[in-house]
Coordinates of C-alpha atoms and ligand atoms in Angstrom, one line a residue:
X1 CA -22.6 35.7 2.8
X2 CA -21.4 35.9 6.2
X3 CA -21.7 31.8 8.1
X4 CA -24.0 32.5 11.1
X5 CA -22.3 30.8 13.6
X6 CA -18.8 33.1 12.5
X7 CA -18.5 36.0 15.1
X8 CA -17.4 39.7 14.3
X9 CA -14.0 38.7 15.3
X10 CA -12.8 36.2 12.8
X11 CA -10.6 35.1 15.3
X12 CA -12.5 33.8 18.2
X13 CA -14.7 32.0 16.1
X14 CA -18.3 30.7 18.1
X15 CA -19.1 27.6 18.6
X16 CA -22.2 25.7 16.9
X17 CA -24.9 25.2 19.6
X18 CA -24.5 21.6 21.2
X19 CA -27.5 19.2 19.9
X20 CA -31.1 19.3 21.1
X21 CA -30.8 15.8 22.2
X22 CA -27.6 15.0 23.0
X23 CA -26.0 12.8 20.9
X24 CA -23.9 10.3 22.7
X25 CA -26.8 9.1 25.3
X26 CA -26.8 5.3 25.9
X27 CA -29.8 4.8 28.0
X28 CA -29.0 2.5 31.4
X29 CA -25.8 3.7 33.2
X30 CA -23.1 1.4 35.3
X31 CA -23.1 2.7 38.7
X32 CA -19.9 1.2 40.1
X33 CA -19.6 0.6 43.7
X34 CA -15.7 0.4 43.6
X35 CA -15.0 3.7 46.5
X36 CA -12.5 6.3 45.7
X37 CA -10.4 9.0 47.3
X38 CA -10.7 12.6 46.2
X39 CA -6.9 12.5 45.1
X40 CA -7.5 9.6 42.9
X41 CA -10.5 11.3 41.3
X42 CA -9.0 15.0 40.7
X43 CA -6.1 13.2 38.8
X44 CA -9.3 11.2 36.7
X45 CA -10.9 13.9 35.8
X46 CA -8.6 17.0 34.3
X47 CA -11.2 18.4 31.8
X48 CA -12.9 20.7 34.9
X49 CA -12.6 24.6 35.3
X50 CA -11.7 25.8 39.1
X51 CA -14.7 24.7 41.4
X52 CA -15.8 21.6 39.0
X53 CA -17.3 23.9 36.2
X54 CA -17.5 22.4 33.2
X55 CA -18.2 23.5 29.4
X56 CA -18.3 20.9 26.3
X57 CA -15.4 21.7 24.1
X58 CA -16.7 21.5 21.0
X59 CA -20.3 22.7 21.0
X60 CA -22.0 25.9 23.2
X61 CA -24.3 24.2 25.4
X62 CA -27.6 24.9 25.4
X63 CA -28.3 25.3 29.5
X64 CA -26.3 26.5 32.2
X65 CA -26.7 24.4 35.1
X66 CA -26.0 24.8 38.7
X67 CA -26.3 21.7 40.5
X68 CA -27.0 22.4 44.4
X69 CA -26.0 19.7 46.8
X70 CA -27.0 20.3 50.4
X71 CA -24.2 18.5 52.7
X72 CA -23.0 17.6 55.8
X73 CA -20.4 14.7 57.2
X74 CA -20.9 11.9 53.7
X75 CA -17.6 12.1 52.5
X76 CA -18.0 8.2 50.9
X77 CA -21.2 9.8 49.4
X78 CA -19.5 13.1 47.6
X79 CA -16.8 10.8 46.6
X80 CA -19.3 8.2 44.8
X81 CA -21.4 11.2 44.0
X82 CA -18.6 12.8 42.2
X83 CA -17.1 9.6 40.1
X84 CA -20.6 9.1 38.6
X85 CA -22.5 12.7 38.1
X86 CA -19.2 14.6 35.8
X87 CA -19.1 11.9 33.3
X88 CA -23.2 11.8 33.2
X89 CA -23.1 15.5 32.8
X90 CA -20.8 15.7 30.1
X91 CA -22.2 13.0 28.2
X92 CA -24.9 15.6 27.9
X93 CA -22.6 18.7 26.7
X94 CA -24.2 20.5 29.6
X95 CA -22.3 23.4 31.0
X96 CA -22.7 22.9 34.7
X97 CA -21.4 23.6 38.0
X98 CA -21.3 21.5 40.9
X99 CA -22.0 23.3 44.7
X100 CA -21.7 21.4 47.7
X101 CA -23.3 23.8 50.6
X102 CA -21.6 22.4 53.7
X103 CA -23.9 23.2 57.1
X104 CA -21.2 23.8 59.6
X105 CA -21.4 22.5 63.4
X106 CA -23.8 19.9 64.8
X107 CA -27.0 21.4 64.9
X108 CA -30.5 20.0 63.3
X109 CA -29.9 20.1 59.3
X110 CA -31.3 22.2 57.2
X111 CA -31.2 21.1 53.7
X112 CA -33.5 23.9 52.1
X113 CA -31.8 26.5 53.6
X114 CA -28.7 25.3 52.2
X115 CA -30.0 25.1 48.8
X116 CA -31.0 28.5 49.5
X117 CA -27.9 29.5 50.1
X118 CA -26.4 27.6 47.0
X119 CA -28.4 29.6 45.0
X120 CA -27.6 33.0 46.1
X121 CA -24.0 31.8 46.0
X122 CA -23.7 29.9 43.0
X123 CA -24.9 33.4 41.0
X124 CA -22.0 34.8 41.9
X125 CA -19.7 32.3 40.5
X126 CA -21.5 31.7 36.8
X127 CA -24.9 33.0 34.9
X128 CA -26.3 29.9 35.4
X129 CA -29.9 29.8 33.8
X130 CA -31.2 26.5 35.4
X131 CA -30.6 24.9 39.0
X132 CA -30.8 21.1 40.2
X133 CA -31.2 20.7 43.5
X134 CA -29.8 17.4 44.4
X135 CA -29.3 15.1 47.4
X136 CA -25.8 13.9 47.6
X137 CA -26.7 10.3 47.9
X138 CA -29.0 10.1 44.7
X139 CA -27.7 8.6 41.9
X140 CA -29.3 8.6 38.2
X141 CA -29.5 5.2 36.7
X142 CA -30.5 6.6 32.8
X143 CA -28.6 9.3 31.0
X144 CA -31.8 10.0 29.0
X145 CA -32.8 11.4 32.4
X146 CA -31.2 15.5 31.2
X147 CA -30.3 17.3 34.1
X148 CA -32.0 21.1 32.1
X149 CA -34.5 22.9 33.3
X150 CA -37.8 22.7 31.4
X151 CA -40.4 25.0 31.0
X152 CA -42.2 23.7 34.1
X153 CA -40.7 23.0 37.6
X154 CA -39.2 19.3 37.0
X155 CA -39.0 16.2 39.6
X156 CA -36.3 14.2 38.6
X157 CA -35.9 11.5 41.4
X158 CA -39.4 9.7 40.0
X159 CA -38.3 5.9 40.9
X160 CA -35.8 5.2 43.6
X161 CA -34.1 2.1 44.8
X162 CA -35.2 2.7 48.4
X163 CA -38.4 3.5 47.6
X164 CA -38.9 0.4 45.5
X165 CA -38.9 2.6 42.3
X166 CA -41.9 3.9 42.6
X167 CA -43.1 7.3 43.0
X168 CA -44.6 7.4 46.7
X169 CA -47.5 10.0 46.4
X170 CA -48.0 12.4 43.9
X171 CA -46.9 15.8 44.8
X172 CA -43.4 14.6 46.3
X173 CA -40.6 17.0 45.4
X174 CA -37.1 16.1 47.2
X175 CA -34.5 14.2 46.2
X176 CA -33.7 15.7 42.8
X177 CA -35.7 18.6 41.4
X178 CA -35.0 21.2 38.6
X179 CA -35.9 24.8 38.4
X180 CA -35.4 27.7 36.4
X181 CA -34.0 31.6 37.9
X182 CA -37.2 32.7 37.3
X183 CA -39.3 30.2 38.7
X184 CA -37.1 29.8 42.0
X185 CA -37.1 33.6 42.5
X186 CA -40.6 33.6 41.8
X187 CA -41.5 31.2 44.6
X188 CA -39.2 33.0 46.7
X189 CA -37.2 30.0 47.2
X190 CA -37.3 26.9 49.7
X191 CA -38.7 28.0 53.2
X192 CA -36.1 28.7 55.8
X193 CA -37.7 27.2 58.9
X194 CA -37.5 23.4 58.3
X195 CA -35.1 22.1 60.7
X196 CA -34.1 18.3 60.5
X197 CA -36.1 15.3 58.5
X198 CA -39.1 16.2 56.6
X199 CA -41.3 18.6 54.6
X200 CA -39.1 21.6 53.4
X201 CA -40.1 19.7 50.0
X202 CA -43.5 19.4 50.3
X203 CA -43.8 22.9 51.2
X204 CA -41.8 23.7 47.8
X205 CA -44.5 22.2 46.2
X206 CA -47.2 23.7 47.8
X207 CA -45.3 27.0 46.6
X208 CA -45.5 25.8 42.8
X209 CA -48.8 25.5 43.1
X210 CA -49.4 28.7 44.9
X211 CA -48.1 30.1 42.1
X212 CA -50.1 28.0 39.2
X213 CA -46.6 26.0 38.4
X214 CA -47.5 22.1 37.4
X215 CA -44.3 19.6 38.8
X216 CA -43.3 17.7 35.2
X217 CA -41.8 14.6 35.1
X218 CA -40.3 12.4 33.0
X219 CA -41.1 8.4 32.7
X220 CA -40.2 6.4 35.5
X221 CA -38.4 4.0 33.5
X222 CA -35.7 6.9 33.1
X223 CA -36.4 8.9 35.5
X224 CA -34.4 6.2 37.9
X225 CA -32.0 6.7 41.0
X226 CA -30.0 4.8 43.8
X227 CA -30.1 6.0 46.8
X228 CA -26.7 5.0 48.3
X229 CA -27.3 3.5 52.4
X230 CA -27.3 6.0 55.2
X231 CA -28.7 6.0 58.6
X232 CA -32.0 7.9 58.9
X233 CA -32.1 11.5 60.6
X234 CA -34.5 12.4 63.3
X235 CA -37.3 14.0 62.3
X236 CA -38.4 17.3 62.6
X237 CA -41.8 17.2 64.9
X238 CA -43.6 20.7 63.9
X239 CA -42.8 19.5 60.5
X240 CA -46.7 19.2 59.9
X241 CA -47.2 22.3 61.8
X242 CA -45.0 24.5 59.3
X243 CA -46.3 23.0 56.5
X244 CA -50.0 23.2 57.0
X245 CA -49.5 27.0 57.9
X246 CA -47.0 27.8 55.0
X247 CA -48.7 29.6 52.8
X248 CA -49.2 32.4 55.1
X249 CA -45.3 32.7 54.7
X250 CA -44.5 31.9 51.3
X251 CA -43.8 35.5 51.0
X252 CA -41.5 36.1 53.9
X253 CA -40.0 33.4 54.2
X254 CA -37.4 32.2 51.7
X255 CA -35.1 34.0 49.5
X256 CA -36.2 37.4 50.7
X257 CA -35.4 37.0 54.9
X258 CA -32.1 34.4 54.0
X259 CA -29.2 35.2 56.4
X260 CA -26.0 33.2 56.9
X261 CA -22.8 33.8 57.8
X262 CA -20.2 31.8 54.7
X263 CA -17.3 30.7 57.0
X264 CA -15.2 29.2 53.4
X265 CA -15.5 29.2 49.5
X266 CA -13.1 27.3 47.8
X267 CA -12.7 26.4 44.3
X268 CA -11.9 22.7 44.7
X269 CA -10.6 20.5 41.2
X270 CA -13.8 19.2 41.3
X271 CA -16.8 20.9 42.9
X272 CA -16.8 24.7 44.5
X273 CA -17.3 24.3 48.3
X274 CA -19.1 26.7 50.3
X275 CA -19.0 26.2 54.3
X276 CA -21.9 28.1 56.0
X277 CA -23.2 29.3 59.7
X278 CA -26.9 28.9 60.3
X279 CA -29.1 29.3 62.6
X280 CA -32.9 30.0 63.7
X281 CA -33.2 33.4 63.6
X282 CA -36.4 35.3 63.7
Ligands
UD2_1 C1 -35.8 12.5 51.6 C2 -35.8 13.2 50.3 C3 -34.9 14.5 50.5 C4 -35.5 15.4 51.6 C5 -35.6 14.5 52.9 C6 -36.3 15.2 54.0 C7 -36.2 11.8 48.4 C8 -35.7 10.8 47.5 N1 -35.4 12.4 49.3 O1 -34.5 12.0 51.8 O2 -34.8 15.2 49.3 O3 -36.7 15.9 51.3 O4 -36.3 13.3 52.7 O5 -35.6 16.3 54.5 O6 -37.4 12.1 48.4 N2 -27.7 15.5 54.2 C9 -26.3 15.5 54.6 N3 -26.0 15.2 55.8 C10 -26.9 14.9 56.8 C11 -28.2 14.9 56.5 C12 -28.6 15.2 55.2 O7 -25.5 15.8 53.7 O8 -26.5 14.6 57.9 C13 -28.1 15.9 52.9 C14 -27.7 14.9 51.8 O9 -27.5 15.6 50.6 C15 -28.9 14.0 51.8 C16 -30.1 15.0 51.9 O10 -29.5 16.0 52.8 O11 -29.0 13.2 50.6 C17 -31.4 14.5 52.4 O12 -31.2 13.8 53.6 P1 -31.4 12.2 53.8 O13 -30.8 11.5 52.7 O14 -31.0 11.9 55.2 O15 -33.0 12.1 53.8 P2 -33.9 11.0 52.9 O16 -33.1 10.0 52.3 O17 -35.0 10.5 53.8
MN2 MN1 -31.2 9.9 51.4

């Protein structure tokens, strides 16, 4: 009788499936506040693939997870971001990617076209099966808190420290949010027309609903973040406009009409970079 997890080649033998629950979860995490450079942390962390892709030795995970981080001028943040999120993300013998999308130039910021843009991008790099979408400055508190996708749309940043740990109103959706390919292609992606602060997320969640998804959560006990200081941006004024009106474009406007110009890609020790051109077309 042949051992089911043996392959047809006896030499490349495959790997058991990594636990349902991983096993090595401790609950509360440290997040240390002690600032590194970049060079101090590639030589910290050598278990990464090109571009900060990871898989657990010793087990085949169970998700493949693209984490999308939309970015512009936080360097202190990535760097803080980076020390904390590979070790969380191992401890949960995840194989994962991690994307920064870099908007290039000056302009108002547009976070959910960059996450857009990470998505399209971050397909050609791995079959990734389940994408977090993740502010750089958002740190998880409890490694209980799995960065998969389940089988409904997922809002992971339920209590954070700015927000006094509570969840502000019901149908919020930035911060940290987890989708599968299917449902992000199904909603046709983030819409492309929020420029600066405010309500590209809310009009993600009015696309869930549009299309009879329910946002899950876990308990906000775990479900805990820090939000590491910044200054606020300016606010996008017709962002009540857009997304009052946005179901007339939830077809047209998202993964379908996406254009950018990718100025870089690099494969850095521990994240893949992707510099891009944007701008309000159409
Ligand atoms: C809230 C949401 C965020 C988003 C935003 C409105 C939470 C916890 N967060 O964040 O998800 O919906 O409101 O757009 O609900 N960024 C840069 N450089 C910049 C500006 C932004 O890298 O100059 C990136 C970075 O990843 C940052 C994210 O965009 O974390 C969101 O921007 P923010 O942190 O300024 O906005 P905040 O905290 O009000
Ligand atoms: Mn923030």
């Amino acid at each position: 009788i042949k051992n089911r997890t043996e392959s047809k080649n006896p030499t490349i033998p495959t790997l058991p499936l990594c636990p349902l629950i991983p096993t090595d979860l401790r609950g509360p995490v440290e997040i240390s506040d002690v600032a590194h450079s970049m060079e101090q942390l590639e030589l910290l962390f050598d278990n990464l693939d090109p571009g900060g892709h990871y898989k657990p030795p010793n087990c085949q995970a169970r998700s493949r997870v693209a984490l999308i981080i939309p970015y512009r001028d936080r360097a202190s943040q990535l760097t803080a971001f980076l020390y904390h999120m590979h070790p969380f993300l191992q401890k949960q013998q995840l194989e994962y990617g991690i994307i920064i999308v870099e908007q290039a130039g000056y302009g108002p910021f547009n976070r959910a076209m960059l996450m857009n843009i990470g998505f399209v991008e971050a397909q050609k790099l791995h079959q990734y099966d389940c994408f977090i979408f993740h502010d750089v400055d958002l740190l998880p508190e409890d490694d209980r808190n799995l960065y998969t996708c389940p089988e409904q749309p997922r809002h992971m940043s339920v209590a954070v420290s700015t927000l006094k740990y509570k969840l502000p109103y019901k149908d919020i959706f930035g911060g940290v949010s987890a989708l599968t390919l299917d449902q992000f292609k199904t909603v046709n992606g983030f819409s492309n027309k929020f420029w600066g602060w405010g309500g590209e997320d809310d009009d993600m969640a009015n696309r869930l609903k549009y299309h009879d998804y329910h946002i899950s959560r876990y308990a906000a006990n775990i479900a805990r973040y820090k939000m590491l200081p910044h200054r606020r941006q300016p606010a996008n004024p017709k962002r009540h406009e857009f997304l009052y009106n946005g179901n007339k474009r939830f077809n047209i406007d998202g993964l379908n009409n996406l254009q950018y110009q990718r100025q870089d890609l690099k494969l850095n020790k521990l994240y893949t970079w992707v510099l891009v051109e944007i701008s309000e077309s159409r």
